[in-house]
Short mmCIF file of C-alpha atoms in Angstrom, two decimals:
data_model
loop_
_atom_site.label_atom_id
_atom_site.label_comp_id
_atom_site.label_asym_id
_atom_site.label_seq_id
_atom_site.Cartn_x
_atom_site.Cartn_y
_atom_site.Cartn_z
CA MET R 1 0.00 0.00 0.00
CA ASN R 2 1.15 3.52 -0.76
CA PRO R 3 1.38 5.93 2.16
CA MET R 4 -1.73 8.09 2.24
CA PRO R 5 -1.49 11.87 2.43
CA SER R 6 -2.93 13.57 5.45
CA SER R 7 -5.54 15.46 3.39
CA ILE R 8 -7.64 14.91 0.30
CA ILE R 9 -7.61 17.64 -2.34
CA GLN R 10 -11.13 18.40 -3.51
CA CYS R 11 -11.32 19.09 -7.24
CA HIS R 12 -15.02 20.01 -7.09
CA ASP R 13 -16.57 19.70 -10.58
CA ALA R 14 -13.33 18.65 -12.27
CA ILE R 15 -12.95 15.39 -14.18
CA CYS R 16 -9.96 13.03 -14.01
CA ILE R 17 -8.50 11.57 -17.22
CA VAL R 18 -6.05 8.70 -16.77
CA GLY R 19 -3.67 8.33 -19.70
CA ALA R 20 -2.40 10.64 -22.44
CA GLY R 21 -2.36 8.31 -25.40
CA PRO R 22 -4.63 8.95 -28.40
CA GLY R 23 -7.83 8.08 -26.49
CA GLY R 24 -6.98 10.26 -23.50
CA LEU R 25 -6.04 13.18 -25.73
CA SER R 26 -9.28 12.85 -27.68
CA VAL R 27 -11.22 13.06 -24.40
CA ALA R 28 -9.17 16.06 -23.26
CA ARG R 29 -9.98 17.95 -26.46
CA ALA R 30 -13.71 17.24 -26.07
CA LEU R 31 -13.81 18.31 -22.41
CA LYS R 32 -11.83 21.45 -23.17
CA ALA R 33 -14.17 22.34 -26.04
CA HIS R 34 -17.13 22.10 -23.65
CA GLY R 35 -15.35 24.30 -21.13
CA LEU R 36 -15.23 21.54 -18.53
CA ALA R 37 -12.52 21.48 -15.85
CA TYR R 38 -10.30 18.42 -15.92
CA GLU R 39 -6.91 17.08 -14.85
CA GLN R 40 -4.98 14.46 -16.77
CA PHE R 41 -2.36 12.02 -15.50
CA GLU R 42 0.26 10.24 -17.55
CA ARG R 43 2.85 7.90 -16.06
CA HIS R 44 5.36 8.41 -18.86
CA ILE R 45 7.53 11.33 -19.93
CA GLY R 46 5.17 12.55 -22.66
CA VAL R 47 2.04 11.93 -24.72
CA GLY R 48 1.61 9.15 -27.24
CA GLY R 49 0.87 6.01 -25.23
CA ILE R 50 2.04 2.84 -26.93
CA TRP R 51 3.27 4.77 -29.97
CA ASP R 52 6.36 5.93 -28.09
CA ILE R 53 8.68 3.01 -28.77
CA GLY R 54 11.05 4.31 -26.10
CA GLN R 55 8.54 3.66 -23.32
CA ALA R 56 8.84 0.55 -21.18
CA ASN R 57 6.39 -2.25 -21.99
CA THR R 58 5.11 -0.75 -25.23
CA PRO R 59 4.19 -3.46 -27.77
CA ILE R 60 5.49 -1.36 -30.67
CA TYR R 61 8.38 -2.76 -32.72
CA GLU R 62 10.60 -1.16 -35.37
CA SER R 63 8.65 -2.40 -38.39
CA ALA R 64 5.20 -1.50 -36.98
CA HIS R 65 2.87 0.51 -39.20
CA PHE R 66 -0.76 1.55 -38.92
CA ILE R 67 -3.13 -1.06 -40.35
CA SER R 68 -5.71 1.58 -41.30
CA SER R 69 -4.86 4.17 -43.92
CA ARG R 70 -3.64 7.73 -43.47
CA ASP R 71 -6.67 9.61 -44.80
CA LEU R 72 -9.23 7.64 -42.80
CA SER R 73 -7.28 7.31 -39.57
CA GLY R 74 -6.75 10.83 -38.28
CA PHE R 75 -8.60 12.66 -35.54
CA ILE R 76 -11.66 14.60 -36.66
CA GLY R 77 -10.65 17.99 -38.04
CA PHE R 78 -6.95 17.15 -37.76
CA PRO R 79 -5.96 15.04 -40.77
CA MET R 80 -2.63 13.31 -41.00
CA PRO R 81 -0.10 15.15 -43.17
CA SER R 82 -0.35 14.37 -46.88
CA SER R 83 3.40 13.72 -46.80
CA PHE R 84 2.73 10.54 -44.80
CA PRO R 85 2.54 7.30 -46.80
CA ASP R 86 -0.75 5.43 -47.15
CA TYR R 87 0.13 3.37 -44.07
CA PRO R 88 2.23 5.50 -41.68
CA SER R 89 5.02 4.08 -39.56
CA HIS R 90 4.92 4.06 -35.77
CA ARG R 91 7.34 7.01 -35.71
CA GLN R 92 5.01 9.06 -37.91
CA ILE R 93 1.98 8.15 -35.79
CA PHE R 94 3.90 9.15 -32.65
CA SER R 95 4.82 12.53 -34.16
CA TYR R 96 1.22 13.02 -35.32
CA VAL R 97 -0.21 12.35 -31.85
CA GLN R 98 2.31 14.79 -30.36
CA ALA R 99 1.31 17.41 -32.93
CA PHE R 100 -2.37 16.88 -32.06
CA ALA R 101 -1.69 17.56 -28.37
CA GLN R 102 0.24 20.72 -29.22
CA ALA R 103 -2.28 21.99 -31.78
CA PHE R 104 -5.12 21.90 -29.24
CA ASP R 105 -2.93 23.09 -26.34
CA LEU R 106 -3.58 19.96 -24.29
CA LEU R 107 -0.15 19.67 -22.66
CA PRO R 108 -0.60 22.19 -19.79
CA ALA R 109 -3.34 20.10 -18.15
CA ILE R 110 -1.27 16.89 -18.16
CA ARG R 111 0.81 15.81 -15.17
CA PHE R 112 3.60 13.61 -16.48
CA TYR R 113 5.59 11.03 -14.50
CA THR R 114 2.40 10.51 -12.50
CA THR R 115 0.81 7.09 -12.01
CA VAL R 116 -2.73 6.54 -10.80
CA THR R 117 -2.26 3.81 -8.19
CA ASP R 118 -5.78 3.45 -6.84
CA VAL R 119 -9.34 4.65 -7.36
CA CYS R 120 -12.03 4.61 -4.71
CA LYS R 121 -15.69 5.55 -4.99
CA THR R 122 -16.89 7.59 -2.03
CA PRO R 123 -20.29 7.15 -0.34
CA GLU R 124 -21.30 10.43 -1.99
CA GLY R 125 -20.59 8.99 -5.44
CA ARG R 126 -17.41 10.95 -6.10
CA TRP R 127 -14.11 9.44 -7.25
CA ARG R 128 -11.08 9.51 -4.98
CA VAL R 129 -7.90 9.08 -7.02
CA SER R 130 -4.52 8.24 -5.48
CA VAL R 131 -1.51 9.25 -7.57
CA GLN R 132 2.22 8.78 -7.32
CA THR R 133 4.54 11.31 -8.96
CA ASP R 134 8.19 10.45 -9.60
CA THR R 135 10.44 13.48 -9.99
CA ASP R 136 14.22 13.30 -9.74
CA GLY R 137 13.96 9.96 -7.96
CA GLN R 138 11.63 11.35 -5.32
CA LYS R 139 8.17 9.83 -4.93
CA GLN R 140 5.30 12.05 -3.91
CA PHE R 141 1.87 10.70 -3.00
CA GLU R 142 -1.38 12.57 -3.25
CA THR R 143 -5.11 11.88 -3.21
CA ARG R 144 -7.51 14.02 -5.21
CA GLU R 145 -11.28 13.82 -5.49
CA TYR R 146 -13.28 14.30 -8.72
CA ARG R 147 -16.86 14.06 -9.88
CA ALA R 148 -15.93 11.70 -12.72
CA ILE R 149 -13.06 9.53 -13.93
CA ILE R 150 -12.28 8.54 -17.51
CA CYS R 151 -9.96 5.54 -17.91
CA ALA R 152 -7.93 5.86 -21.10
CA THR R 153 -4.89 3.73 -20.37
CA GLY R 154 -5.37 1.30 -23.25
CA CYS R 155 -5.48 -2.45 -23.65
CA ASN R 156 -2.07 -3.49 -24.99
CA TRP R 157 0.21 -3.47 -21.96
CA ASP R 158 -0.29 -6.79 -20.13
CA PRO R 159 0.77 -9.75 -22.29
CA HIS R 160 -1.35 -12.87 -22.52
CA LEU R 161 0.52 -16.17 -22.66
CA PRO R 162 -1.45 -19.40 -23.13
CA PRO R 163 -0.45 -22.49 -21.12
CA ILE R 164 2.84 -23.83 -22.46
CA LYS R 165 3.31 -27.61 -22.34
CA GLY R 166 6.71 -29.18 -22.07
CA GLN R 167 10.09 -27.49 -21.75
CA PHE R 168 11.77 -25.43 -24.45
CA SER R 169 15.53 -25.03 -24.23
CA GLY R 170 15.75 -21.99 -26.51
CA GLU R 171 14.43 -18.43 -26.13
CA LEU R 172 10.70 -18.05 -25.52
CA GLN R 173 9.06 -14.65 -25.14
CA HIS R 174 5.88 -12.68 -25.73
CA SER R 175 5.74 -10.22 -28.63
CA VAL R 176 5.52 -7.29 -26.19
CA ARG R 177 9.30 -7.73 -25.73
CA TYR R 178 10.02 -7.90 -29.44
CA LYS R 179 11.59 -4.79 -30.97
CA SER R 180 13.75 -5.50 -34.01
CA ALA R 181 14.09 -8.01 -36.85
CA ARG R 182 17.80 -8.14 -36.03
CA GLU R 183 16.84 -10.40 -33.12
CA PHE R 184 16.19 -13.15 -35.70
CA ALA R 185 19.56 -13.11 -37.46
CA GLN R 186 21.07 -16.61 -37.82
CA LYS R 187 18.23 -18.21 -35.86
CA ARG R 188 15.43 -20.68 -36.51
CA VAL R 189 12.28 -18.88 -35.41
CA LEU R 190 8.64 -19.72 -34.72
CA ILE R 191 5.90 -17.09 -34.35
CA VAL R 192 2.83 -18.35 -32.50
CA GLY R 193 -0.32 -16.38 -33.32
CA ALA R 194 -1.61 -14.77 -36.48
CA GLY R 195 -3.11 -11.46 -35.48
CA ASN R 196 -1.91 -8.42 -37.37
CA SER R 197 1.13 -7.98 -35.08
CA GLY R 198 1.96 -11.67 -35.26
CA VAL R 199 1.90 -11.63 -39.05
CA ASP R 200 4.05 -8.48 -39.14
CA ILE R 201 6.64 -10.11 -36.88
CA ALA R 202 6.49 -13.30 -38.94
CA CYS R 203 7.39 -11.22 -42.01
CA ASP R 204 10.41 -9.83 -40.14
CA ALA R 205 11.41 -13.39 -39.32
CA ALA R 206 10.94 -14.43 -42.94
CA SER R 207 13.41 -11.73 -44.01
CA TRP R 208 16.05 -12.23 -41.31
CA ALA R 209 15.90 -15.73 -39.83
CA ASP R 210 17.70 -18.80 -41.14
CA GLU R 211 14.34 -20.58 -40.97
CA ALA R 212 10.93 -19.10 -40.12
CA PHE R 213 7.62 -20.68 -39.19
CA ILE R 214 4.23 -19.31 -38.17
CA SER R 215 1.79 -21.35 -36.07
CA MET R 216 -1.90 -20.71 -36.81
CA ARG R 217 -4.81 -22.28 -34.92
CA ARG R 218 -7.37 -21.30 -37.56
CA GLY R 219 -7.73 -19.74 -40.96
CA TYR R 220 -8.06 -16.03 -41.71
CA TYR R 221 -9.22 -13.80 -44.50
CA PHE R 222 -6.31 -11.79 -45.87
CA ILE R 223 -7.19 -8.26 -46.94
CA PRO R 224 -4.55 -6.70 -49.21
CA LYS R 225 -3.55 -3.21 -48.11
CA HIS R 226 -4.40 -1.85 -51.57
CA ILE R 227 -7.28 -2.77 -53.86
CA PHE R 228 -6.94 -1.40 -57.39
CA GLY R 229 -4.24 0.94 -56.08
CA ILE R 230 -6.44 2.39 -53.31
CA PRO R 231 -5.99 1.66 -49.59
CA ALA R 232 -8.40 -1.14 -48.77
CA ASP R 233 -10.32 0.76 -46.09
CA GLU R 234 -10.77 3.74 -48.43
CA PHE R 235 -12.02 1.38 -51.13
CA SER R 236 -14.60 0.05 -48.67
CA GLU R 237 -15.58 3.42 -47.14
CA LYS R 238 -15.86 5.48 -50.33
CA GLY R 239 -18.23 3.11 -52.01
CA PRO R 240 -21.89 2.71 -51.05
CA HIS R 241 -22.47 1.06 -47.69
CA LEU R 242 -23.97 -2.22 -48.83
CA PRO R 243 -26.24 -4.37 -46.67
CA LEU R 244 -24.46 -7.37 -45.18
CA TRP R 245 -26.31 -9.91 -47.34
CA LEU R 246 -24.91 -8.19 -50.44
CA ALA R 247 -21.52 -6.98 -49.13
CA ARG R 248 -20.39 -10.43 -47.98
CA PRO R 249 -20.66 -12.27 -51.33
CA ILE R 250 -19.26 -9.30 -53.29
CA PHE R 251 -16.20 -8.89 -51.08
CA SER R 252 -15.70 -12.67 -50.76
CA TRP R 253 -15.62 -12.91 -54.55
CA LEU R 254 -13.25 -9.95 -54.78
CA LEU R 255 -10.84 -11.43 -52.24
CA LYS R 256 -10.86 -14.80 -54.00
CA LEU R 257 -10.15 -13.01 -57.28
CA ILE R 258 -7.19 -11.12 -55.76
CA THR R 259 -5.61 -13.78 -53.50
CA GLY R 260 -6.84 -17.05 -54.97
CA ASP R 261 -6.92 -20.29 -52.99
CA LEU R 262 -4.54 -19.74 -50.06
CA ARG R 263 -4.33 -23.45 -49.26
CA ARG R 264 -1.59 -23.73 -51.88
CA PHE R 265 0.68 -21.84 -49.44
CA GLY R 266 -0.21 -24.12 -46.52
CA LEU R 267 -2.71 -21.68 -44.99
CA PRO R 268 -5.84 -23.21 -43.44
CA LEU R 269 -9.20 -22.14 -44.80
CA PRO R 270 -11.28 -19.96 -42.49
CA THR R 271 -14.11 -21.82 -40.80
CA HIS R 272 -16.08 -18.59 -40.40
CA ARG R 273 -17.66 -16.30 -42.95
CA LEU R 274 -16.14 -13.01 -44.05
CA PHE R 275 -16.58 -10.18 -41.49
CA GLU R 276 -17.25 -12.60 -38.60
CA ALA R 277 -13.70 -12.19 -37.29
CA HIS R 278 -11.07 -9.49 -37.55
CA PRO R 279 -9.27 -9.98 -40.89
CA LEU R 280 -5.55 -9.76 -41.52
CA MET R 281 -4.47 -6.54 -43.24
CA ASN R 282 -1.28 -7.89 -44.73
CA SER R 283 0.15 -8.47 -48.18
CA GLN R 284 3.72 -9.30 -47.20
CA LEU R 285 3.05 -12.69 -45.60
CA LEU R 286 1.61 -14.01 -48.86
CA HIS R 287 4.72 -12.71 -50.64
CA HIS R 288 7.00 -14.58 -48.23
CA LEU R 289 4.90 -17.75 -48.49
CA GLN R 290 5.09 -17.52 -52.28
CA HIS R 291 8.87 -17.38 -52.06
CA GLY R 292 9.30 -20.07 -49.41
CA ASN R 293 10.72 -17.68 -46.83
CA ILE R 294 8.32 -18.92 -44.14
CA LYS R 295 6.22 -22.02 -43.56
CA VAL R 296 2.82 -22.43 -41.93
CA LYS R 297 2.38 -24.88 -39.05
CA PRO R 298 -0.69 -25.80 -36.99
CA ASP R 299 -1.05 -25.19 -33.25
CA VAL R 300 1.83 -26.15 -30.96
CA ASP R 301 1.12 -29.31 -28.96
CA PHE R 302 4.20 -29.24 -26.71
CA TYR R 303 7.92 -28.47 -26.53
CA GLU R 304 10.71 -30.96 -26.14
CA GLY R 305 14.24 -29.62 -25.79
CA ASN R 306 14.90 -27.37 -28.74
CA GLN R 307 11.94 -28.68 -30.73
CA ALA R 308 8.31 -27.70 -31.07
CA VAL R 309 5.88 -30.56 -31.69
CA PHE R 310 2.66 -29.58 -33.48
CA THR R 311 -0.84 -31.02 -33.33
CA ASP R 312 -0.32 -32.78 -36.66
CA GLY R 313 2.65 -34.67 -35.21
CA SER R 314 5.30 -32.73 -37.12
CA ARG R 315 8.19 -31.10 -35.30
CA VAL R 316 10.80 -28.44 -36.02
CA THR R 317 14.07 -27.49 -34.37
CA LEU R 318 14.13 -23.90 -33.13
CA ASP R 319 16.28 -21.28 -31.44
CA LYS R 320 13.57 -18.77 -30.65
CA VAL R 321 9.77 -18.72 -30.16
CA ILE R 322 7.69 -15.56 -29.99
CA TYR R 323 4.10 -15.69 -28.76
CA ALA R 324 2.02 -13.03 -30.50
CA THR R 325 -1.03 -14.07 -28.51
CA GLY R 326 -2.51 -10.75 -27.54
CA TYR R 327 -3.01 -8.93 -24.27
CA GLN R 328 -5.00 -9.22 -21.10
CA TRP R 329 -7.22 -6.19 -20.90
CA SER R 330 -6.96 -4.59 -17.52
CA CYS R 331 -7.45 -1.38 -15.60
CA PRO R 332 -5.47 -2.16 -12.45
CA TYR R 333 -6.24 1.03 -10.57
CA ALA R 334 -10.03 0.67 -11.01
CA GLN R 335 -10.38 -3.02 -11.86
CA GLN R 336 -12.97 -3.72 -9.17
CA TYR R 337 -15.42 -1.16 -10.54
CA PHE R 338 -15.70 -2.67 -14.02
CA SER R 339 -17.94 -5.58 -14.95
CA TRP R 340 -15.90 -8.06 -16.99
CA ARG R 341 -17.16 -10.47 -19.66
CA GLY R 342 -14.72 -12.85 -21.26
CA GLY R 343 -11.80 -10.73 -20.11
CA ARG R 344 -13.33 -7.58 -21.55
CA PRO R 345 -15.11 -4.73 -19.70
CA SER R 346 -18.86 -4.66 -20.24
CA LEU R 347 -19.76 -1.00 -20.88
CA TYR R 348 -22.74 0.74 -22.44
CA LEU R 349 -21.64 1.86 -25.93
CA SER R 350 -18.17 0.58 -24.94
CA MET R 351 -17.66 3.60 -22.64
CA PHE R 352 -20.27 4.06 -19.87
CA SER R 353 -20.34 1.96 -16.71
CA ARG R 354 -23.89 0.88 -15.98
CA GLU R 355 -23.17 0.16 -12.32
CA HIS R 356 -21.09 3.18 -11.29
CA HIS R 357 -22.11 6.73 -12.11
CA ASN R 358 -19.44 8.81 -13.84
CA LEU R 359 -17.03 5.93 -14.46
CA TYR R 360 -16.00 5.83 -18.12
CA GLY R 361 -13.62 3.94 -20.35
CA ILE R 362 -12.37 4.89 -23.79
CA GLY R 363 -10.60 2.50 -26.14
CA TYR R 364 -12.11 -0.63 -24.58
CA LEU R 365 -13.50 -2.00 -27.81
CA GLU R 366 -12.55 -3.86 -30.96
CA THR R 367 -13.88 -2.71 -34.30
CA ASN R 368 -13.52 -3.13 -38.04
CA SER R 369 -12.49 0.46 -38.74
CA SER R 370 -9.90 3.05 -37.76
CA ALA R 371 -9.91 4.06 -34.12
CA TYR R 372 -9.18 7.78 -33.78
CA LYS R 373 -12.37 9.17 -35.33
CA LEU R 374 -14.34 6.70 -33.25
CA PHE R 375 -12.42 7.86 -30.15
CA ASP R 376 -13.45 11.43 -31.02
CA THR R 377 -17.11 10.50 -31.34
CA GLN R 378 -16.99 8.58 -28.07
CA ALA R 379 -15.17 11.44 -26.35
CA TYR R 380 -17.73 13.94 -27.56
CA THR R 381 -20.56 11.74 -26.25
CA ILE R 382 -18.95 11.49 -22.80
CA ALA R 383 -18.21 15.23 -22.69
CA SER R 384 -21.77 16.12 -23.72
CA TYR R 385 -23.23 14.02 -20.92
CA LEU R 386 -20.82 15.47 -18.34
CA ASN R 387 -21.65 18.97 -19.57
CA ASP R 388 -25.39 18.30 -19.23
CA GLN R 389 -24.91 17.15 -15.64
CA LEU R 390 -23.95 20.75 -14.81
CA LYS R 391 -26.00 22.74 -17.30
CA ASN R 392 -29.00 20.62 -18.28
CA PRO R 393 -29.77 18.15 -15.46
CA LEU R 394 -33.08 17.03 -17.00
CA ARG R 395 -31.38 16.00 -20.22
CA ALA R 396 -28.59 14.34 -18.25
CA LYS R 397 -31.21 12.35 -16.36
CA LYS R 398 -32.72 11.26 -19.66
CA PHE R 399 -29.35 9.99 -20.86
CA ALA R 400 -28.72 8.25 -17.52
CA GLN R 401 -31.85 6.20 -18.26
CA LEU R 402 -30.31 5.11 -21.55
CA ILE R 403 -27.13 4.04 -19.74
CA ALA R 404 -29.21 1.95 -17.33
CA ASN R 405 -31.66 0.39 -19.77
CA ASP R 406 -30.67 0.72 -23.43
CA GLN R 407 -29.53 -2.53 -25.05
CA PRO R 408 -28.48 -1.67 -28.62
CA ASP R 409 -27.29 -4.27 -31.10
CA LEU R 410 -24.01 -2.88 -32.43
CA SER R 411 -23.05 -5.97 -34.41
CA GLY R 412 -24.38 -4.67 -37.72
CA GLY R 413 -26.03 -8.06 -38.17
CA ILE R 414 -22.68 -9.87 -38.04
CA ARG R 415 -22.42 -13.00 -35.90
CA PHE R 416 -18.87 -12.65 -34.62
CA ILE R 417 -16.96 -15.81 -33.78
CA ALA R 418 -16.79 -16.92 -30.16
CA SER R 419 -13.40 -15.64 -29.01
CA GLN R 420 -12.14 -13.29 -26.31
CA ARG R 421 -11.23 -10.67 -28.89
CA HIS R 422 -14.79 -10.55 -30.21
CA GLU R 423 -16.52 -10.25 -26.82
CA VAL R 424 -16.73 -6.45 -27.23
CA TYR R 425 -16.40 -6.27 -31.02
CA VAL R 426 -18.66 -3.72 -32.70
CA ASP R 427 -19.36 -2.94 -36.31
CA ALA R 428 -18.00 0.56 -36.91
CA HIS R 429 -20.81 1.67 -39.23
CA ARG R 430 -23.45 0.54 -36.78
CA MET R 431 -21.65 2.12 -33.83
CA LYS R 432 -21.25 5.47 -35.55
CA SER R 433 -24.81 5.59 -36.86
CA TYR R 434 -26.17 4.70 -33.42
CA LEU R 435 -24.11 7.44 -31.76
CA GLN R 436 -25.37 9.90 -34.39
CA LYS R 437 -28.94 8.88 -33.53
CA ILE R 438 -28.26 9.50 -29.83
CA HIS R 439 -26.66 12.88 -30.55
CA ARG R 440 -29.77 13.97 -32.45
CA ARG R 441 -32.10 12.59 -29.80
CA MET R 442 -30.22 14.37 -27.02
CA GLY R 443 -29.80 17.62 -28.94
CA TRP R 444 -26.01 17.32 -29.02
CA SER R 445 -25.43 17.37 -32.78
CA LYS R 446 -25.23 21.16 -33.24
CA MET R 447 -22.50 21.50 -30.63
CA HIS R 448 -20.61 18.65 -32.27
CA GLU R 449 -20.66 20.40 -35.63
CA LYS R 450 -19.29 23.58 -34.01
CA MET R 451 -16.47 21.64 -32.36
CA TYR R 452 -15.41 19.69 -35.43
CA PRO R 453 -15.56 20.62 -39.14
CA SER R 454 -18.91 19.48 -40.52
CA ARG R 455 -17.44 17.61 -43.48
CA ASP R 456 -15.32 15.48 -41.13
CA PHE R 457 -18.24 14.91 -38.78
CA LEU R 458 -20.49 13.78 -41.62
CA ALA R 459 -17.76 11.60 -43.09
CA ILE R 460 -17.63 9.41 -40.01
CA GLN R 461 -21.41 9.20 -39.69
CA LYS R 462 -22.01 7.35 -42.96
#
């Protein structure tokens, strides 16, 4: 336990934001635009969250790039520079997030080197926040009390490792520790897991390792990063939004036309239909498979010495194994106040606690679109409700009833596969259109259009 200060600092109507990554900065801009008092805490030296590769425990590696395209991925009203490539690198995203914070003058309200260690809800319904500030090796402890807390510390910090059977005599690590393809030089390498990060790392291994393998439990749909020379997400967004019954066969046919039958490279066929699981945005792995630089293996059964034995009975000799098996979502300072389902927080519209008034999360969702514009729309929704609590209590009460009772279907008609990742998966089009409906119903739309350029607002509400 941290030593408690002798007094509690009352912050009256102020709001606490935890984290200064993209989600936390989006919330800060929305609160500031509404004229709401807030304080923001960030445990690291600066803004950027996971995109600062110099921070401890970040999952970012040297070859990491955005998987959504430049023109669709920026914050509302703050597009990424046209000088960026279609898929920016992690360094470019980091510089862009820093520029966003500076452009909207968000830095003065952030306390850096400050970790939120504990959150406690008072009998009066306020939020008591304990923080630890590290300056010049000196630790200072403080407790401050707010009317609301917004948790924006992200989901990709605590690595998830599945049970590992047997003993492996080589190097075994989670991808959160992976940084550079040079780690694979003159080694025989296995990547376990085929999410987008796992496939990226497998491509690094294919280029640098003496031998490279990727272990896949199931099949995936591979979406090329460009379709007819256009970034794939732009190709999808700029066309008409087709109903699912029509979009699925059209895009399935298009993918088959572009990639062909992937079984010829040793890839398993997907057992789900298109859109029912997060696809792989990657063209490089197919290139490396075509050239024999990497081989596909099934799930690992067990390890024996320097060998991995797979469920089909085959085995390979290895020097290094990297598990790209995702992350355990957590919010350690306020864990007890969230309701968890399948390792994911259960929140109304992926942001409002139903059980605890004025407890919010941002970024606790998976979706099939770029994140930052969705963060902005979520942030605006939270800020509008917090603003109404002070200036329009009747309307705030009306929205509180929605938090308690509304049960929207945000799947867009898609039956997502049963996996931990898809417990809180939402269809981006459905999410955005539902938020637009709420904004109109609550009378929030006009303020939104004043805050953000109308063309950008309308673009994300298709």
